[in-house]
Coordinates of C-alpha atoms in Angstrom, one line a residue:
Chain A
X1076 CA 55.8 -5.1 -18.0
X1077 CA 55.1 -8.9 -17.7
X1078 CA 53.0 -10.4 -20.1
X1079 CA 50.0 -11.6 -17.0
X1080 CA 50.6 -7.8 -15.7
X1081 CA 49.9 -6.6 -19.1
X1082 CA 46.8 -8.8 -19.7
X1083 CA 45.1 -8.0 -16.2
X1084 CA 46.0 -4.4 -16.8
X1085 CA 44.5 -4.4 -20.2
X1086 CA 41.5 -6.5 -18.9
X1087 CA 41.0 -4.1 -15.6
X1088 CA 41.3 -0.8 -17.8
X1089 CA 38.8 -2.6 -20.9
X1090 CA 36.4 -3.2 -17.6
X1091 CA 36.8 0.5 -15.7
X1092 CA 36.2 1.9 -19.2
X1093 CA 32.8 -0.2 -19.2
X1094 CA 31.6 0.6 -16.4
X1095 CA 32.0 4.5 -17.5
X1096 CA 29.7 3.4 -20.3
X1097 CA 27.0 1.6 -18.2
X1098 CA 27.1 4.5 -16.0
X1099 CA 26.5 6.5 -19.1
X1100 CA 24.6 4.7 -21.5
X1101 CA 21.0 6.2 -20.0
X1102 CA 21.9 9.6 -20.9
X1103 CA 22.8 8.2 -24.5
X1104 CA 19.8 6.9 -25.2
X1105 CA 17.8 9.4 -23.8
X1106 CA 20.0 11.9 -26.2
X1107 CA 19.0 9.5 -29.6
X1108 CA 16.3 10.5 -31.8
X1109 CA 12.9 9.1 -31.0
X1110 CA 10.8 7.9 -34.3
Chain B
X955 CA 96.2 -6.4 -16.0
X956 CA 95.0 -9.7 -13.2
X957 CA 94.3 -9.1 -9.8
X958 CA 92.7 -12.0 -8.1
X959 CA 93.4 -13.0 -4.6
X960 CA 93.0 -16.9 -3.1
X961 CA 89.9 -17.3 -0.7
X962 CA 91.4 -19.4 2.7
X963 CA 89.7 -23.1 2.2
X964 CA 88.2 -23.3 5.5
X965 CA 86.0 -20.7 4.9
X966 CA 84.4 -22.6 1.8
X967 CA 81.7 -24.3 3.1
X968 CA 79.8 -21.5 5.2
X969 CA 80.4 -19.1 2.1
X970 CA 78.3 -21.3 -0.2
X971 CA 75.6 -21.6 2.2
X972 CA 75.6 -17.6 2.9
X973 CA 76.2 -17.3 -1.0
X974 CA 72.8 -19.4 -1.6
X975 CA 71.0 -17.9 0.8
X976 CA 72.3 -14.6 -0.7
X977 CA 71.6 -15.5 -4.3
X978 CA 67.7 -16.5 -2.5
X979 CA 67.1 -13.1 -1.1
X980 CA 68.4 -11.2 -4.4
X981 CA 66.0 -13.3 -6.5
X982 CA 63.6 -12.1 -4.2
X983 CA 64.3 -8.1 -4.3
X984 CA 64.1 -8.7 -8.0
X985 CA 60.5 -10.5 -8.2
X986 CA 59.5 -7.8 -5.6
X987 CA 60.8 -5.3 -7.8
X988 CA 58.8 -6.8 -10.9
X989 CA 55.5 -6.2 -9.0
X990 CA 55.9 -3.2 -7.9
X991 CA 57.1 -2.2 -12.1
X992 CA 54.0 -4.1 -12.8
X993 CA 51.7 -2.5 -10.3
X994 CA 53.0 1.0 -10.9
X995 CA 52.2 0.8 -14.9
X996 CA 49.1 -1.0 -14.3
X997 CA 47.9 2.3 -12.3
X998 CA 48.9 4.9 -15.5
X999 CA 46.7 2.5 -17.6
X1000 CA 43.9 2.6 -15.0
X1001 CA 44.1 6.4 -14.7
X1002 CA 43.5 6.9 -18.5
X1003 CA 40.5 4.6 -18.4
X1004 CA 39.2 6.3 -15.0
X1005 CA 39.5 9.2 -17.3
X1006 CA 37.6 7.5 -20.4
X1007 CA 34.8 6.3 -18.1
X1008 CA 34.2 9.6 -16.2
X1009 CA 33.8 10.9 -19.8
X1010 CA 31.5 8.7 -20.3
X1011 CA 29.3 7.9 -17.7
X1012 CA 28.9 12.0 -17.5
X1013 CA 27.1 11.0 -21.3
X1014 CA 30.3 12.2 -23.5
X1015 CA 29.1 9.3 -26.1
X1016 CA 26.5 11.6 -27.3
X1017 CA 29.0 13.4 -29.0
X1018 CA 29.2 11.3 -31.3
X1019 CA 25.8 10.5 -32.6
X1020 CA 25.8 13.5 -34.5
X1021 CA 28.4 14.1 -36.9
X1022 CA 28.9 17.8 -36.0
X1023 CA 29.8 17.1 -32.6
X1024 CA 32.5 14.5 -33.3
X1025 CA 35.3 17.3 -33.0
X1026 CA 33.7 18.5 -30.0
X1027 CA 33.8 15.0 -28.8
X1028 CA 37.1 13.9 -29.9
X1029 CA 38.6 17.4 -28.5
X1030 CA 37.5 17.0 -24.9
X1031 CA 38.7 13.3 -25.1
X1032 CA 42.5 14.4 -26.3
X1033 CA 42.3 17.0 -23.5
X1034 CA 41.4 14.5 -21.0
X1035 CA 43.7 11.9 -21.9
X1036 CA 47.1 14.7 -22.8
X1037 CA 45.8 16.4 -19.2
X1038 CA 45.9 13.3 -17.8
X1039 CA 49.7 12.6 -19.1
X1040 CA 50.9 15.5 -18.4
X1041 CA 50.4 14.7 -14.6
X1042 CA 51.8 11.6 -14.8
X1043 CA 55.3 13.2 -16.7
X1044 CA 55.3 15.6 -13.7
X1045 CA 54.9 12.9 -11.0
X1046 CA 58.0 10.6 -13.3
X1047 CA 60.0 13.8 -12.6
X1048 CA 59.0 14.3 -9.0
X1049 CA 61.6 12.2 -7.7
X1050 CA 59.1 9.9 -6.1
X1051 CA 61.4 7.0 -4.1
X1052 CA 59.3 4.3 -4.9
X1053 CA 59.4 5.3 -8.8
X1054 CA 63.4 5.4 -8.1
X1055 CA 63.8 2.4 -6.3
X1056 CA 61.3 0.3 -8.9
X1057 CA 62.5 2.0 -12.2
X1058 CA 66.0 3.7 -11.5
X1059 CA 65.8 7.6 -12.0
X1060 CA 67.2 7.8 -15.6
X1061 CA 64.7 5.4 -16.7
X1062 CA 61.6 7.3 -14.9
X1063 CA 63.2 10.3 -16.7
X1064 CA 63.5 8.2 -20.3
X1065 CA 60.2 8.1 -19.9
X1066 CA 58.8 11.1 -18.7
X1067 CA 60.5 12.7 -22.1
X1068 CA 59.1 10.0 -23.6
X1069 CA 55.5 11.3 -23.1
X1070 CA 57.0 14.4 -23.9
X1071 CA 55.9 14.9 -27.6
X1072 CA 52.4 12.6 -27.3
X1073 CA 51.5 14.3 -24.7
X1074 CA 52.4 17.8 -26.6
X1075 CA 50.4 16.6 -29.6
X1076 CA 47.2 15.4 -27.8
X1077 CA 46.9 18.6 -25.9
X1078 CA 47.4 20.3 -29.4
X1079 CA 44.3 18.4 -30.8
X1080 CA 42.8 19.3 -28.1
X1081 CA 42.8 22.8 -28.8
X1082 CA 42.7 22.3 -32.6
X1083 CA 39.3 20.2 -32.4
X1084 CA 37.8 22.5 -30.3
X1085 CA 38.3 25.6 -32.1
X1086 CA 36.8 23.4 -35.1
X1087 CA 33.9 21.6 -33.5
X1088 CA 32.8 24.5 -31.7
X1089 CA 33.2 26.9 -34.2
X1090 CA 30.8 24.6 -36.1
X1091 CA 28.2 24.9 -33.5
X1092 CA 28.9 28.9 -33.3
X1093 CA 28.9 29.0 -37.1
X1094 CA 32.5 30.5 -37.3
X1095 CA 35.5 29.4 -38.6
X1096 CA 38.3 28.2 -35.9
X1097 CA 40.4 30.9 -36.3
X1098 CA 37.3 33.2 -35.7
X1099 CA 36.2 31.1 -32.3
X1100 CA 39.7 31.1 -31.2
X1101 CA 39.5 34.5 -31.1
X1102 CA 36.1 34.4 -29.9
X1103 CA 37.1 32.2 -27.1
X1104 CA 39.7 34.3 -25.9
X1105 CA 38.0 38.0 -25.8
X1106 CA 34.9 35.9 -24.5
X1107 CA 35.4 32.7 -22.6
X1108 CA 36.4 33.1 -18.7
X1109 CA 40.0 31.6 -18.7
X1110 CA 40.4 30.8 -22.0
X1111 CA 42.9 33.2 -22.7
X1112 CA 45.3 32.5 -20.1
X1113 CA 44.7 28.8 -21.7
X1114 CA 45.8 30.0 -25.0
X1115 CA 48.9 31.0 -22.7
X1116 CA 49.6 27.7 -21.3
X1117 CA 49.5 26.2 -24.6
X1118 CA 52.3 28.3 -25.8
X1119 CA 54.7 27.7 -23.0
X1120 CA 54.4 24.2 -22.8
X1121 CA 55.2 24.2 -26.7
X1122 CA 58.0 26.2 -25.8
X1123 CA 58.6 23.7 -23.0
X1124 CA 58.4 20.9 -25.4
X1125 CA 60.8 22.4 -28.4
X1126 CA 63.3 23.3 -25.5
X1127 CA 63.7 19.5 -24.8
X1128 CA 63.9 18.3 -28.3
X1129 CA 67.8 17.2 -28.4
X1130 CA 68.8 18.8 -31.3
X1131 CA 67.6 21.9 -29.5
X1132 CA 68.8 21.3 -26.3
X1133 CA 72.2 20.7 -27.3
X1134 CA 72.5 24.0 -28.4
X1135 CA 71.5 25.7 -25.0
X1136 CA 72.9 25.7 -21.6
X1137 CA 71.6 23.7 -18.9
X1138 CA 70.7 26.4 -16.5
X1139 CA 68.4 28.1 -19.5
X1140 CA 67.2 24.9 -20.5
X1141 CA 66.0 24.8 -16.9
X1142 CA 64.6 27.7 -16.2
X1143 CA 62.4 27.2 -19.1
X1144 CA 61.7 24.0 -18.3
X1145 CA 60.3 25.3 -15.1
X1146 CA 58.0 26.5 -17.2
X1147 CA 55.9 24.2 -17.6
X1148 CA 54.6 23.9 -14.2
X1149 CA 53.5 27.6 -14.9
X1150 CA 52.0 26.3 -17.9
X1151 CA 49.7 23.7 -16.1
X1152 CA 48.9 25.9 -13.3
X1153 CA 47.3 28.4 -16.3
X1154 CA 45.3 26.1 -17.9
X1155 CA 43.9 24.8 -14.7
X1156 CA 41.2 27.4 -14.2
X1157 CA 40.1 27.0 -17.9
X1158 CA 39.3 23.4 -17.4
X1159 CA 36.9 24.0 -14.2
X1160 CA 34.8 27.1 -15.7
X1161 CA 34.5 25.5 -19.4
X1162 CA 35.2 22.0 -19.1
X1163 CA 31.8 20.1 -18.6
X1164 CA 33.8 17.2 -17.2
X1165 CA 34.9 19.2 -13.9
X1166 CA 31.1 20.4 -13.1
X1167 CA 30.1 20.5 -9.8
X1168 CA 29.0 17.5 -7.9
X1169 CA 30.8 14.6 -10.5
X1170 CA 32.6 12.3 -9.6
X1171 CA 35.3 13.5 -12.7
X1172 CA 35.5 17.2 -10.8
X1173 CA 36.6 15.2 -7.6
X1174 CA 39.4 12.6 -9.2
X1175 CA 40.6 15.5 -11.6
X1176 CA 41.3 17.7 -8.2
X1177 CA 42.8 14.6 -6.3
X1178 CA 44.8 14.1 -9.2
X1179 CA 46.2 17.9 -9.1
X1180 CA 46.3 18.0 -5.7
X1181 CA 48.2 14.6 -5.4
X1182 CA 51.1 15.6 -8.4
X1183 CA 51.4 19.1 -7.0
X1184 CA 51.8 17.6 -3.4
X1185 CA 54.3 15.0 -4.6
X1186 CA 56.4 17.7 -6.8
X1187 CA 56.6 20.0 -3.3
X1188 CA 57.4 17.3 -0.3
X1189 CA 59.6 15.4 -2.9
X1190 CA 61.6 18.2 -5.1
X1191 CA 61.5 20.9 -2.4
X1192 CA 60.6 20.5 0.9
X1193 CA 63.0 16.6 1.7
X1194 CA 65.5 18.3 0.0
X1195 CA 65.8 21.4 2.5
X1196 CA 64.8 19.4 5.2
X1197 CA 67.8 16.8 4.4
X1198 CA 70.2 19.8 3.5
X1199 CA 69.7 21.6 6.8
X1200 CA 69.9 18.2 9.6
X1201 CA 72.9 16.9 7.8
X1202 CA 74.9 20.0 7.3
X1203 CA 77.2 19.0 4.6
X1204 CA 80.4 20.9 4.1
X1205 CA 83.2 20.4 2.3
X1206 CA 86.1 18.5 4.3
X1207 CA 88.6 17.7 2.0
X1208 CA 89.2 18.2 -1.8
X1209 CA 92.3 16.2 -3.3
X1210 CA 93.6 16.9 -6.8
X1211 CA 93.3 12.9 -7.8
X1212 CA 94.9 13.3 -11.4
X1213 CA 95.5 16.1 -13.6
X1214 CA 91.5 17.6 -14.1
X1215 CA 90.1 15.3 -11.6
X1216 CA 89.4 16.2 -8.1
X1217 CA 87.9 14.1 -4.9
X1218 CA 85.5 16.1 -2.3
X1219 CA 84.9 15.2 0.4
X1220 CA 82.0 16.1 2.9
X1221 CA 81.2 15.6 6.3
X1222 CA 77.9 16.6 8.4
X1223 CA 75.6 15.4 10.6
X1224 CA 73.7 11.6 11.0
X1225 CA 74.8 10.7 7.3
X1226 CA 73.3 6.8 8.1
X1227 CA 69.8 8.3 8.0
X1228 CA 70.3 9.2 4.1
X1229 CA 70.7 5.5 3.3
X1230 CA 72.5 5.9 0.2
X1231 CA 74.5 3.3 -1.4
X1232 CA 77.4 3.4 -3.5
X1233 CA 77.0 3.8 -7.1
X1234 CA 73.8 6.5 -6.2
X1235 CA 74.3 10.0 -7.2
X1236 CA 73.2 13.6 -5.8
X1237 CA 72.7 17.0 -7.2
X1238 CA 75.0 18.8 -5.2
X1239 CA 74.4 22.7 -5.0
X1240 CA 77.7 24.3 -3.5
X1241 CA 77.2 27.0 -1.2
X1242 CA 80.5 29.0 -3.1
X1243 CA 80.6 32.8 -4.1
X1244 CA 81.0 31.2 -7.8
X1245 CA 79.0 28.3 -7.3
X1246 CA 75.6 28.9 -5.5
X1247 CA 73.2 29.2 -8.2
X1248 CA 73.9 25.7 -10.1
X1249 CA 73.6 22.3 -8.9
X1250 CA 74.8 19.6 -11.0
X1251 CA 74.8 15.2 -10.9
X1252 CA 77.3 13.7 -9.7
X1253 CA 78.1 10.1 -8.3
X1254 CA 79.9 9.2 -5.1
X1255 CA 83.2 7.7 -5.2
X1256 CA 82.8 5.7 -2.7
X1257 CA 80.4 4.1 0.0
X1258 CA 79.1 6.2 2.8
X1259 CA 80.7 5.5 5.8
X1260 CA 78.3 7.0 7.9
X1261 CA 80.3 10.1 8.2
X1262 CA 81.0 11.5 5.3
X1263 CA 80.2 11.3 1.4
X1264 CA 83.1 12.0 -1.6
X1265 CA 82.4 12.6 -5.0
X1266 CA 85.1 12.7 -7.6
X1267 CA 84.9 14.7 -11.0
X1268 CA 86.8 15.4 -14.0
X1269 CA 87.3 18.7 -15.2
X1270 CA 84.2 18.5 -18.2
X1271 CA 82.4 21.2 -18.3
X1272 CA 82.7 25.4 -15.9
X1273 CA 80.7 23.7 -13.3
X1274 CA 83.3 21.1 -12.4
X1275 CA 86.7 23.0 -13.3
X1276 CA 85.5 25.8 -10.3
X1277 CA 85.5 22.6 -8.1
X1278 CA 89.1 23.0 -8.0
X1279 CA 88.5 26.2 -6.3
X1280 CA 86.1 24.9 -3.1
X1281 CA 87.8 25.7 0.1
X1282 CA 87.2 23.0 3.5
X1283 CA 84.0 24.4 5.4
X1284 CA 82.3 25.5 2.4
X1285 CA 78.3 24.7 3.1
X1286 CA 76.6 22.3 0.4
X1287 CA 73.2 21.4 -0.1
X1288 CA 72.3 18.1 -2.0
X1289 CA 68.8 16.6 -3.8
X1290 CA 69.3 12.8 -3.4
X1291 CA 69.9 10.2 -3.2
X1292 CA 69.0 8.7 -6.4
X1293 CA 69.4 6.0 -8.9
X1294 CA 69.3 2.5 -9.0
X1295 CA 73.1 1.6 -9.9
X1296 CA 73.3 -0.7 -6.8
X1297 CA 72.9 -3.8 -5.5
X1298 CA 69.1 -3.0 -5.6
X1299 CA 69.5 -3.5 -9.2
X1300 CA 70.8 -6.9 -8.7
X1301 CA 68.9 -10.5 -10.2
X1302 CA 71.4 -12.6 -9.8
X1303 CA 74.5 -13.4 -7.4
X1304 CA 77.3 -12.5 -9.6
X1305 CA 78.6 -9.2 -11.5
X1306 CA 80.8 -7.8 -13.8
X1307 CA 81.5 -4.1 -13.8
X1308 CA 82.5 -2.1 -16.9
X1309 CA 83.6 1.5 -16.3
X1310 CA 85.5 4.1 -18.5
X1311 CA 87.6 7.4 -17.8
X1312 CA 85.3 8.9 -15.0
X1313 CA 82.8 6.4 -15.2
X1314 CA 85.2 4.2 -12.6
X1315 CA 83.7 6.6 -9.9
X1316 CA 80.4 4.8 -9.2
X1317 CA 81.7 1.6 -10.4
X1318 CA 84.0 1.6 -7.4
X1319 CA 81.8 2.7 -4.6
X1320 CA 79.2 0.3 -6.0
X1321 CA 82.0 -2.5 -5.9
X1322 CA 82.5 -1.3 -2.7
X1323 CA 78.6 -1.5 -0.9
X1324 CA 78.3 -5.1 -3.2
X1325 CA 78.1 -8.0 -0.8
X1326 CA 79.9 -10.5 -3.6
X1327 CA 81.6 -14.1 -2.5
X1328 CA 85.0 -14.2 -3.3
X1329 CA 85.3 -14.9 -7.5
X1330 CA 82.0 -14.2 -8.1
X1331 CA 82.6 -10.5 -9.3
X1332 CA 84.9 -9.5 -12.3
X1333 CA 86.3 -5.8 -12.9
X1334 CA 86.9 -4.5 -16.3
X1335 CA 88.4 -0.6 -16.3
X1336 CA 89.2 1.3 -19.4
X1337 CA 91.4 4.4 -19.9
X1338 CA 93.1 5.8 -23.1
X1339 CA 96.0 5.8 -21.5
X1340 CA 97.4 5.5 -17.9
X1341 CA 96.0 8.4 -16.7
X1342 CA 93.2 7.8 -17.6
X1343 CA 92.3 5.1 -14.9
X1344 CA 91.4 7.1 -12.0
X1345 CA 91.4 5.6 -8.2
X1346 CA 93.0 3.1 -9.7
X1347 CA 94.7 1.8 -6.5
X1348 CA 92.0 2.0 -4.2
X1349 CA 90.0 -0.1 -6.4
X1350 CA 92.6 -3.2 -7.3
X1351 CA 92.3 -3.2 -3.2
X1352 CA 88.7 -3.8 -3.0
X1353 CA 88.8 -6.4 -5.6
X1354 CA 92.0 -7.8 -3.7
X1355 CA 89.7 -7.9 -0.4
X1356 CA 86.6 -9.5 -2.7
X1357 CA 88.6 -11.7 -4.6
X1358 CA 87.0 -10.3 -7.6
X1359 CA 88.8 -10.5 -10.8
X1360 CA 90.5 -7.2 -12.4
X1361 CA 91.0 -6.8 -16.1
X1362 CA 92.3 -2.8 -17.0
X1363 CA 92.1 -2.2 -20.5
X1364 CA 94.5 0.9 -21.1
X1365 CA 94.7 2.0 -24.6
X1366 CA 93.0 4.2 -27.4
X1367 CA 90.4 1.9 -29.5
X1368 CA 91.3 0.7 -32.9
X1369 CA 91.1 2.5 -36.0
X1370 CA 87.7 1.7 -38.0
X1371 CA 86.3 -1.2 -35.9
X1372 CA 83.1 0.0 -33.4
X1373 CA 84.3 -1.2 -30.0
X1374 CA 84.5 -0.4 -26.7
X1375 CA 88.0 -2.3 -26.5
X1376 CA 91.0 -1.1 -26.7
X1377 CA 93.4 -1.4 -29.5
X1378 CA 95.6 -4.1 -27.7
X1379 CA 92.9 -6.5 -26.3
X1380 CA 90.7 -6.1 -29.7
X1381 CA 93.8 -7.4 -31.3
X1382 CA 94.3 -10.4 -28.6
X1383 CA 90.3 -11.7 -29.7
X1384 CA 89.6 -10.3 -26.2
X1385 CA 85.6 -9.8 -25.6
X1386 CA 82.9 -9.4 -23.0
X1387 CA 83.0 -13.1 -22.7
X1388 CA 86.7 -13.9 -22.5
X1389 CA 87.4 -10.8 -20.4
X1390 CA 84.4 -11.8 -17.8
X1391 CA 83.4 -15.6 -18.6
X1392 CA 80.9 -16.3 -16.1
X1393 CA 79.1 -13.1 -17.9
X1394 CA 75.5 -14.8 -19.0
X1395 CA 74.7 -15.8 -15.7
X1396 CA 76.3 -12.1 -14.1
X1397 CA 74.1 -8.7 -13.7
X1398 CA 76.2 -6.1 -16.1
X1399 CA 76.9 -2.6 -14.2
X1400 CA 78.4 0.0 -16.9
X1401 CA 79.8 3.1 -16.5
X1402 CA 81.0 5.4 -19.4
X1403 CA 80.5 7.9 -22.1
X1404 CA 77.3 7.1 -23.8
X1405 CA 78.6 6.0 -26.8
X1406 CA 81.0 3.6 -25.3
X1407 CA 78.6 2.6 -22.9
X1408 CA 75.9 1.6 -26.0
X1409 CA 78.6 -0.5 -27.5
X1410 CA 79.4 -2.6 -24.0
X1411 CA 75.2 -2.8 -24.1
X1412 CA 75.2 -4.2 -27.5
X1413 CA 77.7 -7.3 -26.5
X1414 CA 76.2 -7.6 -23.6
X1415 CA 73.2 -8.4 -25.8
X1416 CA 74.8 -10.6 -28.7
X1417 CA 75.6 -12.5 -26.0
X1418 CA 71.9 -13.3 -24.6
X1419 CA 71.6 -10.7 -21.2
X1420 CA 68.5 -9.2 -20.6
X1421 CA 67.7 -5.8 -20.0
X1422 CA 66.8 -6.8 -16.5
X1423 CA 70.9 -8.0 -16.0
X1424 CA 71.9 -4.7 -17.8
X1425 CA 72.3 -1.2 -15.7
X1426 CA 73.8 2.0 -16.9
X1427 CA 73.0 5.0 -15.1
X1428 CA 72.9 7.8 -16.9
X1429 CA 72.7 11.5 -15.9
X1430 CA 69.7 12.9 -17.7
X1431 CA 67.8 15.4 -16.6

């Protein structure tokens, strides 16, 4: 794999995996414990 | 041994503007070819983090806020990610074309054993971290809640199935072990492991969170199935019939080429449509009282001409010697074609092409389908003796009407030194470079036992080629 292909890959995968986390991140802090 | 015929003067000038244009239109396939390589791996990293995200935006990071339910956490994420492998291994083998015609077929292959043992150890934590993280929630030990699972858990047992056949699977294609069985067990077993998959299926739809219904993870994880089970069936099954039964191959012809080494040859119907190029291979099943139930790799020796297709083997192993024994008429059904030995293969104008023994067979149909200016090709054959160089006529003639240069190397290597010469030219200072000069700016076709075929590869690379120049198809399975 090119080194560009490999970068955008890398950067497109860092940024799918981020949206997962966004996505999620309600139900994570809803899940923390409250003081 | 020279041959090298003189290229008529007049025809100069409109070969070097055809040979430009040529060289233009090959740099092109190449960079096309790079894309699509690029595009391809880009997806199987985007697949693994479609499969992270789903985990997460379905809240898998509160697994691990608590330190109990970090091997929960980490178990569902290894059974994701192996799951997710395991498809991709199963679509490498599928015998996809564009996955041929990007990465060659022994490559995709290289690759899907590759992921062999990851993939085998990831789907082992799985199971591992599971048993421990929820035995900790249960308050049992993991052997305990692996029983428990099984006598309790919808699907889990037929789970703890699928687990040991793909282990078997997996220690079946270790080479140490596969060397010691025969290719038809090896295969059967390795049929396996779509058994195994299709067992732990269920288990991953009535326990796994991640498939519930109404996510967006339940609908990519059944594409995903759906899409590698669909791929194995139209590409490894239903083409292959299909193909076998409009063509109707049969044997036409079988000639006794050398001692141990026969040609067949086989006709049928509308062979153009099959597009295959010299230097490709099949897996030819023949339809023979002795032969039916194995199909083995073998190259054609020489281009298609639209009517027919010959393949020429040396008498290695009991599935070649009963080739001896195929009578004219006899009905044959093929997989193929595949590999990317050809002039697909190709990132520059020139060539040089290395072949040894048997290995000559695709080197000469290859030679044959190349579209080379005159001098811009160079032949090197090698045999341990005489009759050793098989097709050795018909092949001086194509590089007589290709002007390509012929160099035959006959002779057993010398004693002590790690070459791929023989004796004779090792002693001369012969070399890649002096045998083929115009080699660094030439794509490199080889052809050979493996070991001889590593040490052409690792000349080739002393002297500067890239893998991209470099092709040596190998039949792997």
């Amino acid at each position: 794999m090119r080194a560009r292909s490999a970068f955008l890959a890398g950067v497109g995968s860092a940024a799918i995996v981020a949206i997962g986390w966004q996505a999620g991140v309600g139900t994570l802090v809803s899940s923390l414990p409250q003081s | 041994m020279t041959a090298l015929a003189p290229m008529p003067s007049s025809q100069r000038h409109s070969q070097s503007n055809s040979a430009s244009q040529r060289a233009r239109d090959i740099k092109r396939g190449y960079k096309a070819r790079l894309r699509r390589g690029d595009l391809l791996e880009t997806i199987v990293y985007f697949s693994v983090a479609i499969v992270l995200a789903l985990f997460l935006a379905d809240g898998g990071a509160t697994y691990f806020i608590n330190i109990k339910d970090v091997a929960t956490g980490l178990g569902i994420v290894t059974g994701l990610v192996g799951s997710d492998l395991l498809l991709i291994m199963l679509l490498l083998a599928a015998r996809i074309p564009v996955i041929d015609r990007t990465f060659g077929h022994d490559m995709a292959l290289a690759l899907h054993r590759k992921l062999g043992k990851p993939v085998l150890y990831l789907i082992l934590a799985h199971m591992l971290l599971l048993m421990i993280g929820y035995g900790i929630a249960q308050g049992l030990n993991p052997v305990a809640e692996a029983i428990d699972m099984i006598v309790n858990q919808q699907d889990m047992s037929i789970a703890f199935i699928a687990m040991g056949l793909l282990i078997l699977v997996v220690v079946t294609s270790l080479v140490i072990v596969r060397r010691k069985l025969s290719y038809e067990f090896w295969y059967v077993v390795h049929l396996l492991s779509y058994a195994a998959i299709l067992l732990a299926l269920p288990h991953q739809f009535t326990q796994g969170m991640m498939f519930a219904d109404g996510t967006w993870a339940r609908w990519y994880w059944m594409a995903l199935y759906v899409g590698t089970l669909a791929a194995i069936t139209i590409f490894r099954v239903i083409i292959p019939v299909a193909s076998s039964l409009r063509h109707d191959l049969r044997v036409s012809e079988v000639v006794v080429e050398a001692p141990g080494v026969v040609s067949v040859t086989m006709s049928g119907r509308d062979l153009d449509a099959l597009r295959a190029q010299g230097g490709q291979f099949f897996h030819w099943r023949f339809w023979s009282a002795n032969m039916w139930w194995e199909a083995h790799p073998y190259s054609l020796s020489a281009h298609p001409d639209g009517r027919s297709l010959r393949i020429t083997v040396r008498d290695l192993g009991k599935g070649s010697s009963k080739l001896l024994s195929l009578k004219p008429g006899t009905r044959v059904s093929f997989e193929g074609p595949y590999g990317l030995f050809t002039e697909a293969a190709r990132t520059t104008n020139k060539a040089v092409f290395v072949g040894a023994g048997i290995g000559i067979t695709p080197i000469r149909a290859l030679l044959e389908a190349s579209n080379l200016a005159p001098h811009e090709a160079t032949v090197i054959l090698r045999g341990s003796d005489a009759e050793d160089v098989y097709l050795w006529q018909e092949t001086y003639d194509l590089c007589v009407e290709k002007s390509a240069s012929l160099r035959v190397l006959v002779g057993r290597r010398p004693r002590g030194v790690n070459t791929w010469l023989s004796a004779e030219a090792y002693g001369k200072g012969e070399s890649l470079l002096t045998l083929a000069p115009k080699i660094k700016e030439s794509d490199l076709y080889i052809c050979g036992p493996t070991p001889w075929t590593e040490l052409v590869i690792r000349d080739a690379q002393r002297l500067g080629l890239t893998d991209h120049q470099i092709h040596a198809e190998r039949f792997d399975f």
